Every structure is written in C-alpha cells, then in structure tokens.
C-alpha cells in the first residue's frame, strides 16, 4: 500500500487555469456549477472514472490543472452529451471535456498508457493528409503506435470486416486536398495572431507594473 | 405661495455619499463645488447620509438660516426617499413641491465603472435639477376618502388569515375563492413541519370561523374578473360560477350525493390529486367551507359537454326534497363590490413533474408527487392513510424522495422553492412511520433555516432516514442487477461518499417545487400589478415594503409573491391586513399632485385624449364640448399631455417650462 | 415527383457502415427521394477531431456546408449521427459565436467559398417522418414485418445536445416508422443511452460494457433485433460479440439499420440491402403469407 499526502497547498494550484478554461467559448458557465452531481449521475462512463465529472468541474474551477489533465476522466468522456442536456446550470460539460482533452494534448500531460490521445492525433493527421478517414487503417495505425500486441489480437475482427466487404483496401481521399491545408493554415494564423496579441498585452501589463 | 421671480430664487443643493454607494464612484465634493457655481444656488453641500435625521435637520436649518426657497437632493431613487425629503422641506416651512430629487445611485454610481465619467454625469444631472427646480410651483396634496371594506382574493391560509384579522378588527371583508371550498393547499396537507401538528386540526377552526363570521362575505366558486377605480375607491367585478346548488338552501346534508345515479364514485377527485374518486355531485372534502355541494357539469349526466340536456332522471333532486336546493338553471352571474383596498393571496401551483421526463412521472405508476403523498398518508385520504403502491395493495419497502424537482434548474424554474427540503423531511418521517420502509432523501443542499427546522433534520437523521447529497440523474426501470428487477432504479452520484450509485426503490416521491399559477399574468394585468422575471407578483420593495405593490391599496401575501412556508405566509397575511387597516383607519389617502389638467378655454373638444388614457380618467363634457380629467383617477402618466394636438393639457410637476429647463441643464454639458 | 436533397455520407458509410448507404439509397428511391452526394466532401470533423481542435473541426464541417449550399438543394442529409451533430454544432457556433464565425469565414474565403448559414442539416429519420410521412411509407410496404420484435435504439448524438426533430428523453420517430412497416416495438429504456463506440477501440472494457448493457436489455425485453440509426452504433453493437461473450457471456442479438428493415418491408433483397455484412446475422423472415389465402 502506497501512502501519499492528499492535502493541497496553494503551490499545487496553477492559478488562472479555471478562469482560462471558462473563458473559452462554450465553457463560460463553468463558474455557475453548484456541485449537484447530475452530470456524474447520468454519465454512462462515470463508473470507470477516477474523478467524477462533478469533481472535475470543481478541480478546474479551483485551478488543479495537473490533477485534471492527468486524470482518466476526460479521456473516458464518450461525448454522448447526456450531462450537457441534464445540467441544471446549463454548463456544457461535454465541451469542457473537449477543451480539457485539447489542453492535455497540447501540454503532453495525458496518462501515457492511454491510446485515445494517440487515436485522436492519428485521426487528425489522416484528415490533414487525405481529407477523409479510413477507419480500419486508422485503427491499425493506432494499435501499432500504442500497443502492437493489441493489434495482433484484433486480427479476427479485421478478417471479419474484410470478409464482409467492410474493409475497403483503397485509401479514401478527397480531390482538392490542398484546400484543407490552406484552410487549416488560416486557423493557425489566427491563433498565432491571437497569441501575439496576448503576449503583447502581457508585456504591456508587466511594463506598466514595473513603472508603477 | 406664488412663484418667486427668477431674482428671488434661492436654491440649496445637497449631494449624498450614501456611505460608499455613491461616494465610491462619484466625487461628491467636486459635484458640490460645481453646483455651488451655478446661478441661484445659495449653498451646496455634500453629506454622508442625507436621509438620516441630522441630514434632514440640516435641510430645515439651512432653509431658515439662508432663506432657501428651493431644495435639490442628489442621492438614491425617489422611490425610496422623495417622501422623506419633501417632508424635511415642508418641516422647514416650504411647500414640499419646491423640491427636486436627482437619482445618482441607481442611475449613475451603481451602473458605471469609470469614476471620472460617473462624476461628470452626476454634474449634468444635478445641473438639470437646479434649472428645473427654479421653475417649480407650489402644489397642494388632495385628500380622498378610503372605503372601509376590503376585498381578499384567494381563500388559502393567507387569505383566510388576512380576512379573519380584518373582520375581527370590525372591517367588512369579501373573500373570493375560485374553488368550491376555501382552504387552499394547506387543506390537502397531512401534517405540518416541524411540529407535526395536523394541518386540518389547525386549519379547520379558521375555515369555519370564516364561514360564520358576520363581517365576512364568502364568495366561493367565484373569480374576480375586473378591478376599476383607485386606492380607497375600487370597484371589483366578481364572476360567480354556477354550482347548480343554491348556497342559501343547501344544508350540507349530502343526501343528493348518496342518491346520485352513479352508485359508486367514478371520477378522479381533485382534492385527492386524482388518487381517489368522486361523483358528479360532491363536496370537495369533509371540512369544506362552505358546506355546500357542487355539481360538475363535465361529469353530471344531466349535461353533455357542459351543456344542460336534462336527460338524467335526477334522483338527486328527489333526494333533496322540499329543500329545493338543486337548481340546474343556474348560470354564471356577475356581482359588483365596492371596496377601498385589496389583498391578493392567490397562492401557487405545484410544478408539473411531467416536465422532467427523466424522473418518469406519468410513465412509471409508482412515481408520485409530494402532494399525492400528502393525501396518501392522510387518514381521511383515498386509502385512509394506508400507504400502498398504485396497485392498491403492496406496501413499499423502500422509498426514494427526490428534492428540487423543478427548482434550482435553469431548464425549468431557477429559484429555490424554499419549502421542499422541509416537506420532504416531513414526508420521509411520515412514510417511515406508516410503512417502516427504508427511506432515502436525495438533496442538493439541505435548507432548514427556520425555527425548529434544523432540529427536525437532526431528528430525521437519528430516526435512520438516509440522506444522500446528489441530484438524481434518472429514474429508470432498466435493471442491471437481479435485485433491481421490477424496481424503480435511481442513479445518482453520492457526492459526499464520492461514488456513483444505483439504488432500487418500490416508490419514488418527487418534491415538486412551487411556481406561479398558469394564469398569474392575467391576474397581474387585471389588478395592475407587476411580476418579477419568474412570474411571481412583485412587492414594492423587497425589504421595506414586502406586502405592498406598485399599485396603492393593493397588498400581497403568501405564495403568490414567492415560495414560502405556512408560518411566513400567515405572518405576511397579518402584515397585509395591518397595511390595509392603516389605510382604512386613517380614513383618507393623499394624492400625489402630479396630475394632468385641461386649460378649459383652449380645449377644442377633439377627444383624442379620451381613448388613450390607461386609467379611464378622461370623460367628455358634452354640454361644454370639452374633455374633463378626473383628478382622483389620473395617475400622472402624461400620455394625454403628449397626445393633445392643441397643447391644452398640462401636467403638474411636468409643465413645459420645467421640462425644457431640465433638458437645457443636461445639454449645457455637451 | 422526385425530391432531391444534398447528401453527406461521411467516412463510415464508405467503410464499416457500407450497408447503411446500401439500404438508405434504394429505400429513399422507392419513396421518390434522390440524394445527390456532395462532390469532394471531406471528413466532418467528428469526435476524435474535436478533441484536438474544436475550431478546426468546425472549419472542416463548414467546407461541407458551403459545398452543400452551392449545390443548391434546399437541405443536406447526413445519416451518420456523429456527422449530423458536428454539422449542426458548426451551424450553432456560426450563429452564437462571432469569434468562431470570423475564423470560419476567413478559412472559407481562402478557398473561395462562402456559407450563409442556411441549408438545414437533416437526419434521414427526420426526413422520412416529417417530409415523406408515414402514409407514403405505408403505401410502399409490400411485405409487412409482422411479428418482428424490435428494440429501437437511437443512440446519443441525434437527440443530444440539440433537440432537433424528436424528444430528447423518449424519442419516438423510429418507433412510429417501424410500427408503420409492421414491426412490434418493445419497451426499451436504453433508447438514447451511449453505446460507447468512441471508446471501444481504445479503452475496450468501458466501451464494451456500454454495448453489453444495450444488448442485454434488448434481449431481456424480448426483442428479435436492435434497430439503429448510426453506423458507429451499429458497428459497436455488432462487431464485438466475441469479446463481449468472453467477458460477460454470449449476448447474441443482431443490430441492423432501420433502413434495412424498411428495405425488407419494401420487398428489396437481403443482399441488396447489405444484410450479409452484419456479424450477427438476422434470422430469415418467415415466408410471407400469400395475399388472399386463408387467415
């Protein structure tokens, strides 16, 4: 049995994390949470979670960034939107889970043994490259990258799909693939510009402070 | 007191800090210095609390020491303190209308975030007031007598208590109730929290007192359809619905019910929330007041689709014999009542549990509302107090009570209904007592802030009732484990233990919240009141005028103003009765002189103003071919003034000179 | 007269969900509805993509929306629940969030496209019930599926988070549709519970448990099969029976598309409708009672 301290000190918080998340479009109502537990009560996956969705809301609000981003909960969210529909405070919990997934990927602090982040990344890459997803190819890539042993165990399913004509052996792709690339670049540029603006503001803020 | 010429105008200006309410955003000394430089301003002060006694005395002293003849106070809303300052001005020896008030709190400091701009705005508003007050004229307050009779609308516990209080003080009361009996929701309750005394035992004596009181005229099965007039002199029109029984002749012997052609009760009984049955001719419940039978034309065989057909053999008429109380020829009638004041006690309706399909009400027979359980545990209820499931025989071994159904939920009703935690505890206690079942309460936050309430919660904890902090996700008949088969399963996060749980129950009770009646908006319009955003009637001030409305002489009590329990309702009903008494015993009301009047010589008789007046205060004098304004009815809204094509309607306190000067004052600041 | 809609098949309908397309197109054709596939459509930006970048997912979806608008048919049909949701979600973002709209418009302009926000996105179930109508469907029935007991399974993303064409807690459009072609609908409390499809590939246990619960409940309620409206649900409920059996014992019950059942009722062939592509095969229907003989 491993005994660990569970107390949290102020230094354990990443101050501003909660505010940051709740400033993202779709996540604004996070601050209105009354911790009633409806989200956990209706979530079909909450039985597997290390922190219930309700706890995740509280943890985000209290800036426990590292604990949230390394938790299993965000990766267990299957995006069925039951919590979002039932929340009495109209918090879009599913969208907050998406936001947390994105942050975990950006910062690379998701639970390492999970293959979901790998799937998400491969999915993203495949769409970027071909414009469409060939599901079986995606699954194979994912298994090869995360757990090759698992991939071997999937041979029966793969064979079954081939036999039933559900495993197209040609790669699905769109014709004007350059269009997607250009569109994504626009999004990246907007983000970079926004980041620059934020940086500029932060610098001005610091400068103003040091003057004062 | 004639209007002083411009040369003699001497204005005193006072700006109030209102603690930090104003001073934190507006630079009060700077505003005072600025106003001091304006023409006719003799002195200009800033002061911490102008509404305090020293503040008011300051005004009085200055009036005599500096020969002021106009006063301006810049502070909060005139709704709060115009009356106070006019009083101070009058005490200082001036006509109270040589005063003007500027609202720099609600209109300025509370709604702005930039101190420099807020201060600039305060200066503009003050400047406008200074320009305006110079034009003010002396006005006189008129007195109108108050009719001593009172109308109480709604015969629940609030209406009953208000009516009795007034009647005992010797006032005549008309109590109008739309159901066949008074008693309201309280009559349906079994016990009352936290003392567990029987609701009927404490309510029935009051109901019969209403029935027999010489000063109370009870108009049951009736609705107010119109209210005309003004404070002190209202005329109410009351619709009396036909009960097909003469109230004067019926003795309450109930022979007609016993002899109805329906041998067995067949129709869902409203009083028992549909859990019991009644005949088409019935008395709502044993203690009903008045003890008069009612015939329901929707179910009586003598009617079809509510229309009289005469096709029943009418054994009820024979049973009534020479009392001849049954009268199928009755029709809707209307009655006019003259009263001076009105108390509105129309109550609430319970939230419709079907609006939350995830809890399965209406789908699963053994999901109940709290009101149904009140009837089920009641000895005079449909099962004589025997708690059984809807099959009529099985006693529940496990019961889950879900709190906050239709409360604290942005998708249904946002507010806390205040009474559900306590009535859920009460029902938990009663259900456990009646059945010995395991009883669970599922709550978000336990709210027990009344006298003896927390102690009641303690008692329940000790009794072994289970409490789980978590809002229930769903009630389902999907069984995951063998012990869930055939049960209603509640899925919930036990937020304190930190587990998601599934718990099977035989019976689920929904603590449905309180909401305004579906027709509350119609009542509001009819009585010329306001509603809050949630639809409850709005009190004049949440703290200082909790039973008054924005219409003079109309008072509120009970759940029509917002959810509350019986003690609070009774206290409010007493307060409303006292407010009405205060008006009646004073004998007159003073009327704000900001009314409109017609410069008779100039009226061209075009009548354009007449249909526009929302208070029907304008009539036409056919002999002189001129419009005439009834000052007592005029509320000073100004609609006719703006509409008059010849400009012959003038309104006190809002004449052209006053308004244009005010505008000039604001515009002086570009 | 034939009515035309734009058609966004989505990736699954070209792969594991082929049978959905194979049954959807002929059934609609039988009802005088033609679907015109968007030329050069791209991935909708669904669940896994949302996890990487929500704005980019919306941009992906908006390219499809823009192409649909250009195609000129009034409405766009998206049979996959995930596509249906992402396309609708993008429309909501365009309406509610000026920031996201700004980015989307910029990205579309880069490739000379525009989207005005019109073109409603509709699910085939919605089109069948609300545009074609049960009467027209009943008229096409040649072989009513009398006696076939069906558990109607709607899954999550066509009823949530947006309530578009059916009740969010107790949807009934598919119930009514299947009743119209002769099926018997069993009481099914898990109609809208998540099937776990987005997890099964990566976190087998939770994903499979979701599927098991749905299969088990359908069996308990006496259903012969489960009808579904989404390729991901179909695959998740149909593709992992051996794994589920290993963990929790056999739960064999077929899962088919509602369009396949309609096709059968319309007298189309089983192979034509892609029924041979399922892992758990549907039991052959009893021979139709010849018209006019006995009863």
Coordinates of N, CA and C in Angstrom, one line a residue, chain B residues 168-312:
Chain B
X168 N -62.0 40.6 12.4 CA -62.0 40.8 13.9 C -61.8 42.2 14.3
X169 N -61.2 43.0 13.4 CA -61.0 44.4 13.7 C -62.2 45.2 13.3
X170 N -63.3 44.5 12.9 CA -64.5 45.2 12.7 C -64.7 45.7 11.2
X171 N -63.8 45.2 10.3 CA -64.0 45.6 8.9 C -64.8 44.6 8.2
X172 N -65.5 45.0 7.2 CA -66.2 44.1 6.3 C -65.3 43.6 5.2
X173 N -65.3 42.3 5.1 CA -64.4 41.6 4.1 C -65.2 40.8 3.1
X174 N -64.8 40.9 1.8 CA -65.3 40.0 0.8 C -64.1 39.0 0.5
X175 N -64.3 37.7 0.8 CA -63.3 36.7 0.4 C -63.7 36.0 -0.8
X176 N -62.9 36.1 -1.9 CA -63.3 35.4 -3.1 C -62.4 34.2 -3.4
X177 N -63.0 33.1 -3.6 CA -62.2 31.9 -3.8 C -62.7 31.2 -5.1
X178 N -61.8 30.7 -5.9 CA -62.3 30.2 -7.2 C -62.7 28.7 -7.1
X179 N -62.2 28.0 -6.1 CA -62.6 26.6 -5.9 C -63.9 26.6 -5.1
X180 N -64.6 25.4 -5.1 CA -65.8 25.3 -4.4 C -65.6 25.5 -2.8
X181 N -64.4 25.3 -2.3 CA -64.2 25.5 -0.9 C -62.9 26.3 -0.7
X182 N -62.9 27.0 0.5 CA -61.6 27.6 0.8 C -60.7 26.6 1.5
X183 N -59.5 27.0 1.8 CA -58.6 26.0 2.4 C -57.3 25.9 1.7
X184 N -57.4 26.0 0.3 CA -56.2 26.0 -0.5 C -55.3 24.8 -0.3
X185 N -54.0 24.9 -0.6 CA -53.1 23.8 -0.5 C -53.0 23.2 0.9
X186 N -53.1 24.1 1.9 CA -52.9 23.7 3.3 C -53.9 22.6 3.7
X187 N -55.2 22.7 3.1 CA -56.2 21.8 3.5 C -55.8 20.4 3.0
X188 N -55.0 20.3 1.9 CA -54.6 19.0 1.4 C -53.5 18.3 2.2
X189 N -52.7 19.1 3.0 CA -51.6 18.6 3.7 C -52.0 17.7 4.9
X190 N -51.2 16.8 5.2 CA -51.5 15.9 6.3 C -51.0 16.5 7.6
X191 N -49.7 16.5 7.8 CA -49.1 17.1 9.0 C -48.3 18.4 8.5
X192 N -48.0 19.2 9.5 CA -47.1 20.4 9.1 C -45.8 20.3 9.8
X193 N -44.8 20.7 9.1 CA -43.4 20.7 9.7 C -43.2 21.9 10.5
X194 N -42.3 22.0 11.5 CA -41.5 20.8 12.0 C -42.2 20.2 13.2
X195 N -43.4 20.8 13.6 CA -44.1 20.4 14.8 C -44.9 19.1 14.6
X196 N -45.2 18.8 13.4 CA -46.0 17.6 13.0 C -47.4 17.8 13.6
X197 N -47.9 19.0 13.8 CA -49.3 19.1 14.1 C -50.1 18.9 12.8
X198 N -51.3 18.4 13.0 CA -52.2 18.0 11.9 C -52.7 19.3 11.2
X199 N -52.5 19.4 9.9 CA -52.9 20.6 9.2 C -54.4 20.9 9.3
X200 N -55.2 19.8 9.2 CA -56.7 20.0 9.3 C -57.0 20.5 10.7
X201 N -56.4 20.0 11.7 CA -56.7 20.4 13.1 C -56.5 21.9 13.3
X202 N -55.5 22.4 12.7 CA -55.2 23.9 12.9 C -55.9 24.7 11.9
X203 N -56.2 24.2 10.7 CA -56.9 25.0 9.7 C -58.4 25.0 9.8
X204 N -59.0 23.9 10.1 CA -60.4 23.8 10.1 C -61.1 24.9 11.0
X205 N -60.6 25.1 12.2 CA -61.3 26.1 13.0 C -61.3 27.5 12.3
X206 N -60.2 27.8 11.6 CA -60.1 29.1 10.9 C -61.1 29.1 9.8
X207 N -61.2 28.0 9.1 CA -62.1 27.9 7.9 C -63.5 28.1 8.4
X208 N -63.9 27.4 9.5 CA -65.3 27.6 9.9 C -65.5 29.0 10.5
X209 N -64.5 29.6 11.1 CA -64.6 31.0 11.5 C -64.9 31.9 10.4
X210 N -64.3 31.6 9.2 CA -64.6 32.4 8.0 C -66.0 32.2 7.6
X211 N -66.5 31.0 7.7 CA -67.8 30.7 7.2 C -68.9 31.3 8.0
X212 N -68.6 31.6 9.3 CA -69.7 32.1 10.2 C -69.5 33.5 10.6
X213 N -68.3 34.1 10.3 CA -68.1 35.5 10.7 C -69.0 36.5 10.1
X214 N -69.7 37.3 11.0 CA -70.7 38.2 10.5 C -70.0 39.3 9.5
X215 N -68.7 39.5 9.7 CA -68.1 40.6 8.9 C -67.5 40.0 7.6
X216 N -67.6 38.7 7.4 CA -67.0 38.1 6.2 C -68.1 37.7 5.2
X217 N -68.0 38.1 4.0 CA -68.9 37.6 2.9 C -68.0 36.7 2.1
X218 N -68.3 35.4 2.2 CA -67.5 34.4 1.4 C -68.1 34.1 0.1
X219 N -67.3 34.4 -1.0 CA -67.8 34.1 -2.3 C -67.0 33.0 -2.9
X220 N -67.4 31.8 -2.7 CA -66.6 30.6 -3.1 C -67.0 30.3 -4.6
X221 N -66.2 29.5 -5.3 CA -66.5 29.2 -6.7 C -66.7 30.4 -7.5
X222 N -65.9 31.4 -7.2 CA -66.1 32.8 -7.9 C -64.7 33.3 -8.2
X223 N -64.7 34.2 -9.2 CA -63.4 34.8 -9.6 C -63.6 36.3 -9.8
X224 N -62.6 37.0 -9.4 CA -62.6 38.4 -9.7 C -62.2 38.6 -11.2
X225 N -63.0 39.3 -12.0 CA -62.7 39.4 -13.4 C -62.3 40.9 -13.8
X226 N -62.6 41.8 -12.9 CA -62.3 43.2 -13.3 C -62.1 44.0 -12.0
X227 N -61.1 44.9 -12.0 CA -61.0 45.9 -10.9 C -60.8 47.3 -11.5
X228 N -61.8 48.1 -11.1 CA -61.7 49.5 -11.6 C -61.5 50.4 -10.4
X229 N -61.2 51.7 -10.7 CA -61.0 52.6 -9.6 C -59.6 52.8 -9.1
X230 N -59.5 53.3 -7.9 CA -58.2 53.7 -7.4 C -58.2 53.5 -5.9
X231 N -57.0 53.6 -5.3 CA -56.9 53.4 -3.9 C -58.0 54.1 -3.1
X232 N -58.6 53.3 -2.2 CA -59.7 53.9 -1.4 C -61.1 53.7 -2.1
X233 N -61.1 53.6 -3.4 CA -62.4 53.5 -4.1 C -62.3 52.6 -5.3
X234 N -62.2 51.3 -4.9 CA -62.1 50.3 -6.0 C -63.5 49.7 -6.2
X235 N -63.8 49.3 -7.5 CA -65.0 48.5 -7.8 C -64.5 47.2 -8.4
X236 N -64.8 46.1 -7.7 CA -64.4 44.8 -8.3 C -65.6 44.1 -8.9
X237 N -65.4 43.5 -10.0 CA -66.5 42.6 -10.6 C -66.1 41.2 -10.3
X238 N -67.0 40.5 -9.7 CA -66.8 39.1 -9.4 C -67.7 38.2 -10.2
X239 N -67.1 37.2 -10.8 CA -67.9 36.2 -11.6 C -68.2 35.0 -10.6
X240 N -69.5 34.8 -10.5 CA -69.9 33.6 -9.7 C -70.3 32.5 -10.6
X241 N -69.5 31.4 -10.5 CA -69.7 30.3 -11.4 C -70.9 29.5 -10.8
X242 N -71.7 28.9 -11.7 CA -72.9 28.1 -11.3 C -72.4 26.8 -10.6
X243 N -72.9 26.6 -9.4 CA -72.6 25.3 -8.8 C -73.8 24.4 -8.8
X244 N -74.9 24.9 -9.4 CA -76.1 24.2 -9.6 C -76.8 23.8 -8.3
X245 N -76.4 24.5 -7.3 CA -76.9 24.3 -5.9 C -77.1 25.7 -5.3
X246 N -78.2 25.9 -4.7 CA -78.4 27.2 -4.1 C -77.7 27.2 -2.8
X247 N -76.7 28.2 -2.6 CA -76.0 28.2 -1.4 C -76.8 28.5 -0.2
X248 N -77.9 29.2 -0.4 CA -78.8 29.6 0.7 C -79.6 28.4 1.2
X249 N -80.0 27.5 0.2 CA -80.9 26.5 0.6 C -80.2 25.2 1.0
X250 N -79.0 25.0 0.5 CA -78.3 23.7 0.8 C -77.9 23.7 2.3
X251 N -78.2 22.5 2.9 CA -77.9 22.4 4.3 C -76.6 21.5 4.5
X252 N -76.1 21.1 3.4 CA -74.9 20.2 3.5 C -75.3 18.8 4.0
X253 N -76.5 18.4 3.8 CA -76.9 17.0 4.3 C -76.4 15.9 3.4
X254 N -76.0 16.2 2.2 CA -75.4 15.3 1.3 C -76.3 14.1 0.8
X255 N -77.6 14.3 1.0 CA -78.5 13.3 0.5 C -78.4 13.1 -1.0
X256 N -78.2 14.3 -1.7 CA -78.1 14.3 -3.1 C -76.9 13.4 -3.6
X257 N -75.8 13.5 -2.8 CA -74.6 12.7 -3.2 C -74.9 11.2 -3.0
X258 N -75.6 10.9 -1.9 CA -75.9 9.5 -1.6 C -76.8 8.9 -2.7
X259 N -77.7 9.7 -3.3 CA -78.7 9.3 -4.2 C -78.4 9.5 -5.7
X260 N -77.2 10.0 -6.0 CA -76.8 10.2 -7.4 C -77.0 8.9 -8.2
X261 N -77.3 9.1 -9.5 CA -77.5 7.9 -10.3 C -76.2 7.1 -10.4
X262 N -75.1 7.7 -10.2 CA -73.8 7.0 -10.1 C -73.8 6.4 -8.7
X263 N -73.9 5.1 -8.6 CA -73.9 4.5 -7.3 C -72.5 4.5 -6.6
X264 N -71.4 4.4 -7.4 CA -70.1 4.5 -6.9 C -69.4 5.7 -7.5
X265 N -68.5 6.3 -6.6 CA -67.7 7.4 -7.2 C -66.9 6.9 -8.3
X266 N -66.8 7.7 -9.4 CA -66.2 7.3 -10.6 C -65.1 8.2 -11.2
X267 N -65.2 9.5 -10.8 CA -64.3 10.4 -11.5 C -63.2 10.9 -10.6
X268 N -62.0 11.1 -11.2 CA -60.8 11.5 -10.4 C -61.2 12.7 -9.5
X269 N -60.7 12.6 -8.3 CA -61.1 13.5 -7.2 C -60.0 14.6 -7.1
X270 N -60.3 15.8 -7.4 CA -59.3 16.9 -7.5 C -58.6 17.0 -6.1
X271 N -59.4 17.0 -5.1 CA -58.8 17.3 -3.7 C -57.8 16.2 -3.4
X272 N -58.0 15.0 -3.8 CA -57.1 13.9 -3.5 C -56.1 13.7 -4.7
X273 N -55.9 14.7 -5.5 CA -54.9 14.7 -6.6 C -55.2 13.5 -7.5
X274 N -56.4 13.1 -7.7 CA -56.8 12.1 -8.6 C -56.6 10.7 -8.0
X275 N -56.1 10.6 -6.8 CA -55.9 9.2 -6.2 C -57.2 8.6 -5.8
X276 N -58.2 9.4 -5.5 CA -59.5 8.9 -5.1 C -60.5 9.2 -6.1
X277 N -61.7 8.8 -5.9 CA -62.8 9.1 -6.9 C -63.9 9.9 -6.2
X278 N -64.7 10.6 -7.0 CA -65.8 11.3 -6.5 C -67.0 11.1 -7.5
X279 N -68.2 11.5 -7.1 CA -69.3 11.5 -8.0 C -69.4 12.9 -8.7
X280 N -70.3 13.0 -9.7 CA -70.5 14.3 -10.3 C -71.1 15.3 -9.4
X281 N -71.8 14.9 -8.4 CA -72.3 15.8 -7.3 C -71.4 15.5 -6.1
X282 N -70.8 16.5 -5.5 CA -69.8 16.1 -4.5 C -69.5 17.3 -3.6
X283 N -68.9 17.0 -2.5 CA -68.4 18.1 -1.6 C -66.9 17.8 -1.6
X284 N -66.0 18.8 -1.8 CA -64.6 18.5 -2.1 C -64.0 17.7 -1.0
X285 N -64.2 18.0 0.3 CA -63.6 17.3 1.4 C -64.5 17.5 2.6
X286 N -64.4 16.6 3.6 CA -65.4 16.7 4.7 C -65.5 18.1 5.4
X287 N -64.3 18.8 5.5 CA -64.4 20.0 6.3 C -64.6 21.2 5.3
X288 N -65.0 21.0 4.1 CA -65.1 22.0 3.1 C -66.0 23.2 3.6
X289 N -65.5 24.4 3.3 CA -66.3 25.6 3.7 C -66.5 26.4 2.5
X290 N -67.7 26.8 2.1 CA -68.9 26.4 2.7 C -69.3 25.0 2.6
X291 N -70.1 24.5 3.5 CA -70.6 23.1 3.4 C -71.7 23.1 2.4
X292 N -71.4 23.3 1.2 CA -72.4 23.3 0.1 C -71.9 22.4 -1.0
X293 N -72.8 21.6 -1.5 CA -72.5 20.7 -2.5 C -72.2 21.4 -3.8
X294 N -71.5 20.7 -4.8 CA -71.3 21.3 -6.1 C -71.6 20.3 -7.1
X295 N -72.1 20.7 -8.3 CA -72.3 19.7 -9.4 C -71.4 20.1 -10.5
X296 N -70.7 19.0 -10.9 CA -69.7 19.3 -12.0 C -70.3 19.0 -13.4
X297 N -70.6 20.0 -14.2 CA -71.3 19.8 -15.4 C -70.5 18.9 -16.4
X298 N -69.2 18.7 -16.2 CA -68.4 17.9 -17.1 C -68.7 16.5 -17.0
X299 N -69.1 16.0 -15.7 CA -69.3 14.6 -15.5 C -70.8 14.3 -15.2
X300 N -71.6 15.3 -14.8 CA -73.0 15.0 -14.5 C -73.8 14.6 -15.7
X301 N -74.7 13.6 -15.6 CA -75.4 13.0 -16.7 C -76.5 14.0 -17.2
X302 N -76.8 15.0 -16.4 CA -77.8 15.9 -16.8 C -77.2 17.0 -17.8
X303 N -75.9 16.8 -18.1 CA -75.3 17.7 -19.0 C -74.5 16.9 -20.1
X304 N -74.2 17.5 -21.2 CA -73.4 16.9 -22.1 C -72.4 17.9 -22.6
X305 N -71.1 17.6 -22.5 CA -70.1 18.6 -22.8 C -70.3 19.9 -22.1
X306 N -70.8 19.9 -20.9 CA -71.0 21.1 -20.1 C -72.4 21.8 -20.4
X307 N -73.1 21.3 -21.4 CA -74.4 21.9 -21.8 C -75.5 21.1 -21.1
X308 N -76.5 21.8 -20.6 CA -77.6 21.2 -19.9 C -78.5 20.4 -21.0
X309 N -78.8 19.2 -20.7 CA -79.6 18.4 -21.6 C -80.9 17.9 -20.9
X310 N -80.8 17.8 -19.6 CA -82.0 17.4 -18.8 C -82.3 15.9 -19.0
X311 N -81.3 15.2 -19.4 CA -81.6 13.8 -19.8 C -81.4 12.8 -18.6
X312 N -81.0 13.3 -17.4 CA -80.8 12.4 -16.3 C -82.1 12.3 -15.5

